[in-house]
Short mmCIF file of C-alpha atoms in Angstrom, two decimals:
data_model
loop_
_atom_site.label_atom_id
_atom_site.label_comp_id
_atom_site.label_asym_id
_atom_site.label_seq_id
_atom_site.Cartn_x
_atom_site.Cartn_y
_atom_site.Cartn_z
CA MET W 1 105.46 115.77 45.31
CA ARG W 2 104.38 113.41 42.52
CA LYS W 3 107.95 112.25 42.13
CA LEU W 4 108.12 111.49 45.88
CA VAL W 5 104.90 109.46 45.75
CA TRP W 6 106.24 107.56 42.73
CA LEU W 7 109.48 106.75 44.56
CA LEU W 8 107.60 105.57 47.64
CA ALA W 9 105.43 103.35 45.47
CA LEU W 10 108.54 101.95 43.81
CA LEU W 11 110.32 101.28 47.09
CA PHE W 12 107.48 100.13 49.33
CA GLY W 13 104.42 99.79 47.15
CA THR W 14 102.19 96.89 46.35
CA GLY W 15 104.61 95.25 43.96
CA LEU W 16 101.98 95.00 41.23
CA ALA W 17 102.93 94.44 37.64
CA GLN W 18 101.45 96.89 35.15
CA GLY W 19 97.81 96.05 34.58
CA GLU W 20 97.71 93.67 37.55
CA LYS W 21 94.87 94.22 39.98
CA LEU W 22 95.34 94.94 43.66
CA LYS W 23 93.87 92.04 45.61
CA ALA W 24 92.17 92.98 48.89
CA CYS W 25 90.66 90.29 51.10
CA PHE W 26 88.12 90.54 53.93
CA ILE W 27 87.57 88.40 57.01
CA TYR W 28 84.00 88.57 58.33
CA VAL W 29 82.89 87.46 61.78
CA GLY W 30 79.30 86.85 60.72
CA PRO W 31 77.34 85.82 57.61
CA VAL W 32 76.99 88.36 54.81
CA GLY W 33 73.22 88.06 55.08
CA ASP W 34 73.01 89.11 58.74
CA ALA W 35 71.42 92.51 57.86
CA GLY W 36 73.85 94.17 60.26
CA TRP W 37 77.61 94.49 60.77
CA THR W 38 78.89 91.93 58.27
CA TYR W 39 76.29 92.78 55.65
CA ALA W 40 77.35 96.44 55.93
CA HIS W 41 81.03 95.57 55.48
CA ASP W 42 80.18 93.49 52.44
CA VAL W 43 78.20 96.36 50.93
CA GLY W 44 81.28 98.52 51.48
CA ARG W 45 83.51 95.93 49.82
CA LYS W 46 81.23 95.74 46.78
CA LYS W 47 81.03 99.51 46.44
CA ALA W 48 84.81 99.82 46.68
CA GLU W 49 85.30 97.18 43.98
CA ALA W 50 82.77 98.93 41.74
CA ALA W 51 84.47 102.31 42.24
CA LEU W 52 88.06 101.10 41.74
CA PRO W 53 88.58 99.27 38.43
CA TRP W 54 92.06 98.12 39.48
CA LEU W 55 90.72 96.36 42.59
CA GLU W 56 89.90 92.68 43.06
CA THR W 57 88.33 91.46 46.31
CA ARG W 58 87.34 88.27 48.02
CA TYR W 59 86.03 87.37 51.46
CA VAL W 60 85.42 84.57 53.94
CA GLU W 61 82.34 84.87 56.15
CA SER W 62 81.47 83.53 59.61
CA VAL W 63 85.08 83.18 60.77
CA PRO W 64 85.24 82.63 64.57
CA GLU W 65 87.57 85.13 66.19
CA ALA W 66 89.88 82.35 67.43
CA GLN W 67 90.24 80.93 63.91
CA ALA W 68 91.32 84.01 61.99
CA LEU W 69 94.97 83.05 61.51
CA PRO W 70 94.40 80.05 59.19
CA VAL W 71 92.16 82.22 57.02
CA ILE W 72 94.89 84.88 56.83
CA ASP W 73 97.43 82.20 55.88
CA ARG W 74 95.15 81.13 53.03
CA PHE W 75 94.64 84.70 51.86
CA VAL W 76 98.38 85.35 51.73
CA LYS W 77 98.95 82.16 49.70
CA GLU W 78 96.25 83.36 47.29
CA GLY W 79 98.10 86.62 46.73
CA CYS W 80 96.19 89.06 48.93
CA LYS W 81 98.19 92.27 49.30
CA VAL W 82 95.74 93.95 51.69
CA ILE W 83 93.76 92.12 54.37
CA PHE W 84 90.86 93.71 56.24
CA ALA W 85 89.95 92.01 59.53
CA THR W 86 86.50 93.21 60.47
CA SER W 87 86.04 92.26 64.12
CA PHE W 88 87.56 93.48 67.39
CA GLY W 89 88.34 89.91 68.42
CA TYR W 90 90.69 89.44 65.45
CA MET W 91 93.21 91.85 66.96
CA GLU W 92 95.83 89.43 68.31
CA ALA W 93 95.63 87.20 65.24
CA VAL W 94 96.22 90.21 63.00
CA LEU W 95 99.26 91.30 65.00
CA GLU W 96 100.69 87.78 64.87
CA ALA W 97 100.07 87.53 61.14
CA ALA W 98 101.62 90.94 60.55
CA LYS W 99 104.91 89.71 62.00
CA LYS W 100 104.67 86.55 59.93
CA TYR W 101 103.93 88.45 56.71
CA PRO W 102 105.77 91.80 56.90
CA ASP W 103 105.10 92.65 53.25
CA VAL W 104 101.31 92.36 53.57
CA ILE W 105 99.19 95.34 54.59
CA PHE W 106 96.62 94.71 57.31
CA ALA W 107 93.77 96.92 58.49
CA HIS W 108 91.86 95.98 61.63
CA ALA W 109 88.37 97.32 62.26
CA THR W 110 87.62 98.67 65.77
CA GLY W 111 91.12 97.84 66.99
CA PHE W 112 93.60 100.00 68.84
CA LYS W 113 96.89 98.13 68.39
CA ARG W 114 98.97 98.93 65.33
CA ALA W 115 102.28 97.94 63.74
CA PRO W 116 104.35 99.06 60.72
CA ASN W 117 102.05 97.02 58.46
CA VAL W 118 98.87 97.21 60.58
CA ALA W 119 96.45 100.15 60.44
CA THR W 120 93.21 100.47 62.39
CA TYR W 121 89.88 101.89 61.32
CA MET W 122 86.39 102.62 62.57
CA ALA W 123 83.27 104.33 61.26
CA ASP W 124 81.96 105.29 64.66
CA PHE W 125 78.39 105.85 65.79
CA TYR W 126 78.72 107.62 69.13
CA GLN W 127 77.41 110.94 67.76
CA VAL W 128 74.45 109.21 66.11
CA TYR W 129 73.69 107.24 69.25
CA TYR W 130 73.50 110.47 71.22
CA LEU W 131 71.00 111.91 68.73
CA ASN W 132 68.93 108.74 68.84
CA GLY W 133 69.11 108.89 72.63
CA LEU W 134 67.45 112.31 72.51
CA ALA W 135 64.60 110.77 70.49
CA ALA W 136 64.35 107.76 72.79
CA GLY W 137 64.17 109.97 75.86
CA ALA W 138 61.30 111.87 74.31
CA LEU W 139 59.37 108.77 73.19
CA THR W 140 59.53 106.55 76.27
CA GLN W 141 56.37 106.55 78.34
CA SER W 142 57.63 104.15 81.00
CA GLY W 143 60.96 105.89 81.51
CA LYS W 144 62.66 102.58 80.70
CA VAL W 145 64.68 102.22 77.50
CA GLY W 146 66.00 98.77 76.60
CA TYR W 147 69.43 98.08 75.14
CA VAL W 148 70.43 94.64 73.85
CA ALA W 149 74.23 94.62 73.79
CA ALA W 150 76.68 92.20 72.20
CA PHE W 151 79.99 92.14 74.08
CA PRO W 152 81.20 94.46 76.89
CA ILE W 153 84.04 96.02 74.89
CA PRO W 154 84.88 99.76 74.85
CA GLU W 155 83.21 100.31 71.48
CA VAL W 156 79.85 99.01 72.68
CA LYS W 157 80.16 100.74 76.05
CA ARG W 158 80.94 104.03 74.30
CA HIS W 159 77.80 103.72 72.20
CA ILE W 160 75.58 102.80 75.13
CA ASN W 161 76.95 105.73 77.13
CA ALA W 162 76.38 108.21 74.30
CA PHE W 163 72.84 106.88 73.91
CA ALA W 164 72.18 107.12 77.66
CA LEU W 165 73.53 110.68 77.82
CA GLY W 166 71.09 111.67 75.09
CA VAL W 167 68.18 109.92 76.81
CA ARG W 168 68.86 111.70 80.10
CA VAL W 169 69.19 115.17 78.58
CA VAL W 170 65.56 114.93 77.51
CA ASN W 171 64.30 112.67 80.29
CA PRO W 172 66.54 113.09 83.39
CA LYS W 173 64.93 110.24 85.35
CA ALA W 174 64.86 107.69 82.54
CA GLN W 175 66.84 104.47 82.74
CA VAL W 176 68.67 102.54 80.02
CA LEU W 177 68.32 98.87 80.89
CA VAL W 178 71.22 96.86 79.44
CA ARG W 179 71.32 93.14 78.78
CA TRP W 180 74.45 91.49 77.35
CA ILE W 181 74.07 88.52 75.02
CA ASN W 182 77.81 87.93 74.46
CA ALA W 183 77.35 87.35 70.75
CA TRP W 184 77.49 89.44 67.61
CA TYR W 185 75.07 87.23 65.75
CA ASP W 186 72.54 85.23 67.75
CA PRO W 187 68.89 85.90 66.92
CA ALA W 188 67.66 83.54 69.65
CA LYS W 189 69.61 85.33 72.39
CA ALA W 190 68.59 88.72 71.00
CA ARG W 191 64.93 87.76 71.06
CA GLU W 192 65.19 86.39 74.60
CA ALA W 193 66.92 89.56 75.83
CA THR W 194 64.34 91.78 74.16
CA GLU W 195 61.47 89.83 75.69
CA ALA W 196 63.09 90.10 79.13
CA LEU W 197 63.47 93.87 78.76
CA LEU W 198 59.87 94.20 77.59
CA ALA W 199 58.85 92.34 80.74
CA GLN W 200 60.80 94.91 82.77
CA GLY W 201 58.75 97.70 81.20
CA ALA W 202 61.06 98.91 78.41
CA ASP W 203 59.07 100.58 75.63
CA VAL W 204 61.92 101.88 73.42
CA PHE W 205 64.85 99.79 72.16
CA ALA W 206 68.36 100.14 70.78
CA PHE W 207 70.89 97.39 70.28
CA THR W 208 74.26 96.15 69.13
CA GLU W 209 73.54 92.83 67.42
CA ASP W 210 73.75 91.95 63.77
CA THR W 211 70.14 91.08 62.98
CA PRO W 212 66.80 92.92 63.03
CA THR W 213 65.56 90.58 65.77
CA VAL W 214 65.29 93.26 68.46
CA ILE W 215 63.23 95.48 66.15
CA GLN W 216 60.90 92.67 65.13
CA THR W 217 60.41 91.40 68.68
CA ALA W 218 59.82 94.88 70.11
CA ALA W 219 57.37 95.76 67.34
CA LYS W 220 55.08 92.88 68.33
CA LYS W 221 54.52 94.72 71.62
CA GLY W 222 54.22 98.12 69.99
CA ALA W 223 57.63 99.33 71.21
CA TYR W 224 59.73 101.90 69.36
CA SER W 225 63.20 100.94 68.14
CA PHE W 226 66.32 102.22 66.44
CA GLY W 227 68.04 100.25 63.67
CA HIS W 228 71.71 99.36 63.64
CA TYR W 229 74.36 99.38 60.89
CA THR W 230 72.01 99.14 57.94
CA PRO W 231 68.61 100.71 57.14
CA MET W 232 66.03 98.72 59.13
CA LEU W 233 62.84 100.66 58.49
CA LYS W 234 61.52 97.82 56.34
CA PHE W 235 61.49 95.40 59.27
CA ALA W 236 58.93 97.40 61.29
CA SER W 237 57.87 100.51 59.38
CA ASP W 238 55.46 101.67 62.10
CA HIS W 239 57.94 101.31 64.95
CA VAL W 240 61.46 102.07 63.71
CA VAL W 241 62.21 105.70 64.60
CA SER W 242 65.73 106.08 63.25
CA GLY W 243 69.04 104.26 63.53
CA GLN W 244 72.75 104.19 62.86
CA ILE W 245 73.79 103.55 59.25
CA VAL W 246 77.38 102.95 58.20
CA HIS W 247 79.20 103.66 54.92
CA TRP W 248 82.29 101.47 55.12
CA ASP W 249 82.99 102.11 51.44
CA VAL W 250 84.06 105.67 52.30
CA ILE W 251 86.93 104.29 54.36
CA TYR W 252 87.73 101.33 52.09
CA ILE W 253 87.99 103.50 48.99
CA ASP W 254 90.20 106.08 50.70
CA PHE W 255 92.48 103.45 52.22
CA LEU W 256 92.87 101.38 49.07
CA LYS W 257 93.55 104.43 46.90
CA LYS W 258 96.40 105.34 49.24
CA VAL W 259 97.78 101.80 49.04
CA LYS W 260 97.63 101.89 45.24
CA GLU W 261 99.38 105.27 45.16
CA GLY W 262 102.12 104.09 47.54
CA VAL W 263 101.10 106.50 50.29
CA TYR W 264 100.40 103.54 52.58
CA THR W 265 103.04 100.83 52.62
CA PRO W 266 103.90 97.85 54.85
CA LYS W 267 106.44 100.13 56.53
CA ASN W 268 104.45 103.21 57.61
CA LEU W 269 101.07 102.25 59.09
CA GLN W 270 102.06 102.49 62.76
CA ASN W 271 100.12 105.74 63.20
CA VAL W 272 97.36 105.23 60.63
CA ASP W 273 94.05 105.16 62.47
CA TYR W 274 90.75 106.06 60.85
CA PHE W 275 88.13 107.17 63.38
CA TRP W 276 85.63 108.61 60.97
CA LEU W 277 82.36 110.18 62.03
CA LEU W 278 79.41 112.15 60.66
CA GLN W 279 81.67 114.88 59.29
CA HIS W 280 83.57 112.31 57.21
CA LYS W 281 80.33 110.89 55.75
CA ALA W 282 81.29 107.46 57.09
CA VAL W 283 78.05 107.20 59.09
CA GLU W 284 74.59 108.69 58.98
CA MET W 285 71.57 108.93 61.23
CA GLY W 286 68.62 107.24 59.59
CA ALA W 287 65.70 104.88 59.55
CA ASP W 288 66.66 104.54 55.89
CA TYR W 289 69.21 106.13 53.58
CA GLY W 290 68.49 109.86 53.49
CA VAL W 291 65.69 109.57 56.08
CA PRO W 292 67.08 110.80 59.43
CA ILE W 293 63.81 110.17 61.26
CA ASN W 294 60.83 108.09 60.19
CA PRO W 295 58.23 110.69 59.07
CA LYS W 296 55.57 108.84 61.07
CA HIS W 297 57.31 109.84 64.30
CA VAL W 298 58.35 113.39 63.46
CA PRO W 299 55.13 114.94 64.87
CA LEU W 300 55.73 113.27 68.26
CA LEU W 301 59.28 114.60 68.40
CA GLN W 302 58.10 118.06 67.35
CA ARG W 303 55.61 118.12 70.25
CA ALA W 304 58.15 116.85 72.79
CA ARG W 305 60.16 119.60 74.49
CA MET W 306 63.57 119.91 76.09
CA ARG W 307 65.59 122.76 77.54
CA VAL W 308 68.62 124.13 75.69
CA ALA W 309 70.55 127.08 77.14
CA GLY W 310 67.58 127.97 79.32
CA LYS W 311 65.04 127.86 76.49
CA GLU W 312 62.41 125.25 75.72
CA VAL W 313 62.76 123.83 72.21
CA PRO W 314 61.21 120.92 70.31
CA VAL W 315 63.27 117.74 70.60
CA TYR W 316 63.04 117.29 66.83
CA GLU W 317 64.55 120.74 66.21
CA ARG W 318 67.41 120.02 68.61
CA ILE W 319 68.17 116.67 66.98
CA MET W 320 68.27 118.16 63.50
CA ALA W 321 70.35 121.16 64.60
CA LEU W 322 72.96 118.92 66.23
CA LEU W 323 72.93 116.57 63.25
CA ARG W 324 73.73 119.51 60.95
CA ASP W 325 76.48 120.70 63.29
CA MET W 326 78.19 117.33 63.70
CA SER W 327 77.94 116.66 59.96
CA SER W 328 79.74 119.91 59.16
CA PRO W 329 83.51 120.11 58.47
CA LYS W 330 84.15 121.73 61.88
CA PRO W 331 81.58 120.58 64.46
CA THR W 332 81.15 122.68 67.58
CA PHE W 333 79.22 120.08 69.60
CA ASP W 334 80.41 116.74 70.94
CA PRO W 335 78.35 114.41 73.18
CA PHE W 336 81.35 113.60 75.36
CA THR W 337 82.10 117.14 76.49
CA GLY W 338 82.43 117.61 80.26
CA PRO W 339 81.47 117.82 82.92
CA ILE W 340 80.45 114.17 82.74
CA ARG W 341 80.31 111.85 85.73
CA ASP W 342 79.84 108.11 85.58
CA ARG W 343 76.93 106.35 87.26
CA LYS W 344 78.95 106.14 90.48
CA GLY W 345 79.46 109.89 90.54
CA VAL W 346 83.12 109.87 89.52
CA VAL W 347 84.15 112.69 87.17
CA ARG W 348 85.24 111.07 83.91
CA ILE W 349 85.43 114.14 81.66
CA PRO W 350 86.15 117.48 83.37
CA ALA W 351 84.12 120.60 82.65
CA GLY W 352 84.92 122.29 79.35
CA ARG W 353 86.97 119.41 77.97
CA LYS W 354 86.07 117.02 75.18
CA ALA W 355 86.97 113.35 75.58
CA THR W 356 90.20 112.43 73.83
CA LEU W 357 90.28 109.73 71.18
CA GLN W 358 92.18 107.51 73.61
CA GLU W 359 89.46 107.99 76.22
CA LEU W 360 86.81 107.09 73.68
CA LEU W 361 88.65 103.98 72.51
CA THR W 362 89.26 102.67 76.04
CA MET W 363 85.96 103.67 77.69
CA GLU W 364 84.94 101.30 80.49
CA TRP W 365 82.76 103.41 82.82
CA ALA W 366 78.96 103.49 82.69
CA ALA W 367 76.99 106.71 82.23
CA PRO W 368 74.28 107.87 84.65
CA GLY W 369 71.00 106.13 84.01
CA VAL W 370 72.59 102.91 82.76
CA VAL W 371 71.17 99.98 84.73
CA GLY W 372 72.45 96.43 84.66
CA ASP W 373 75.66 94.41 84.78
CA TRP W 374 78.71 96.22 83.41
CA PRO W 375 81.72 93.88 83.17
CA GLY W 376 85.00 95.70 83.68
CA GLU W 377 83.41 98.71 85.34
CA PRO W 378 86.03 100.75 87.23
CA LYS W 379 85.67 100.69 91.00
#
């Protein structure tokens, strides 16, 4: 086996001279200081570089999705052997660049189109969103939960749906009010959307936007919130309940090791797709690292009740039990297990079947309880 790996590295490997470092380059859609998506990727990059002594990295931040190709051209001229494109909107540019540079390895975050030298990867939050939905359903007094959403792409829709399914398990009449801001990083739009949802009566908030703006705005009105991508407890310690935290370094280290060893080459990435979850340690549920739920809110969730298999149990106990299950090597529970109908009553996942990866990656329907515009919703 070792001989085979050595031969593959010789034939298709990185072409590095002995002692030469592997250069991996990152394209970021936002600023590294956004406290969200891009910041989390940059933390992952730094951790990978610290863990792999043979690795050298560089990055360019705040690259508009329509301007990715010139950045890729520059990276290739600078000797980048591996290029990570960290936004869904970079997909077509990556595919074009892959044809232009067949000896360069590309990895596209959140994408679903691959090529011989293009892999895809995602540390996905849908399980965590479901768990946070359970908490949100228990905590809302108005029955209205606000969600400030970036773009109406399948990834975001999948997360909103998982969140809404969790909310409705605990609170069957609750609504998840969605407002789209059509931006990954726009504090002004995020604040405006949050204020509008507060005016509609929302008293619990989740979001997909790369700043803590939603948390800070909601906290001024005493509303609960859930952080996104990085630990956000510090931004409103009395109001942040939990959140979704990513560990991109887990994927980056695994991927780059395989490139270095010649397992991944510019010829064999057509079917390489990371879709890593709780069980892979790529994500965690938390208000902070190692803090699944803010201790200040645990008593409320212990008092709140929900029915499971005909028995009444504390919401907190159910959350922690499912978190343990989905973090195990072989989870038995999945939020997208049928029967699940969309908000129009159409069966999307039949009884007894778990959603396929393809269904998750292309999700367009809206779950029951989701209220608001839903671009691309199936008729």
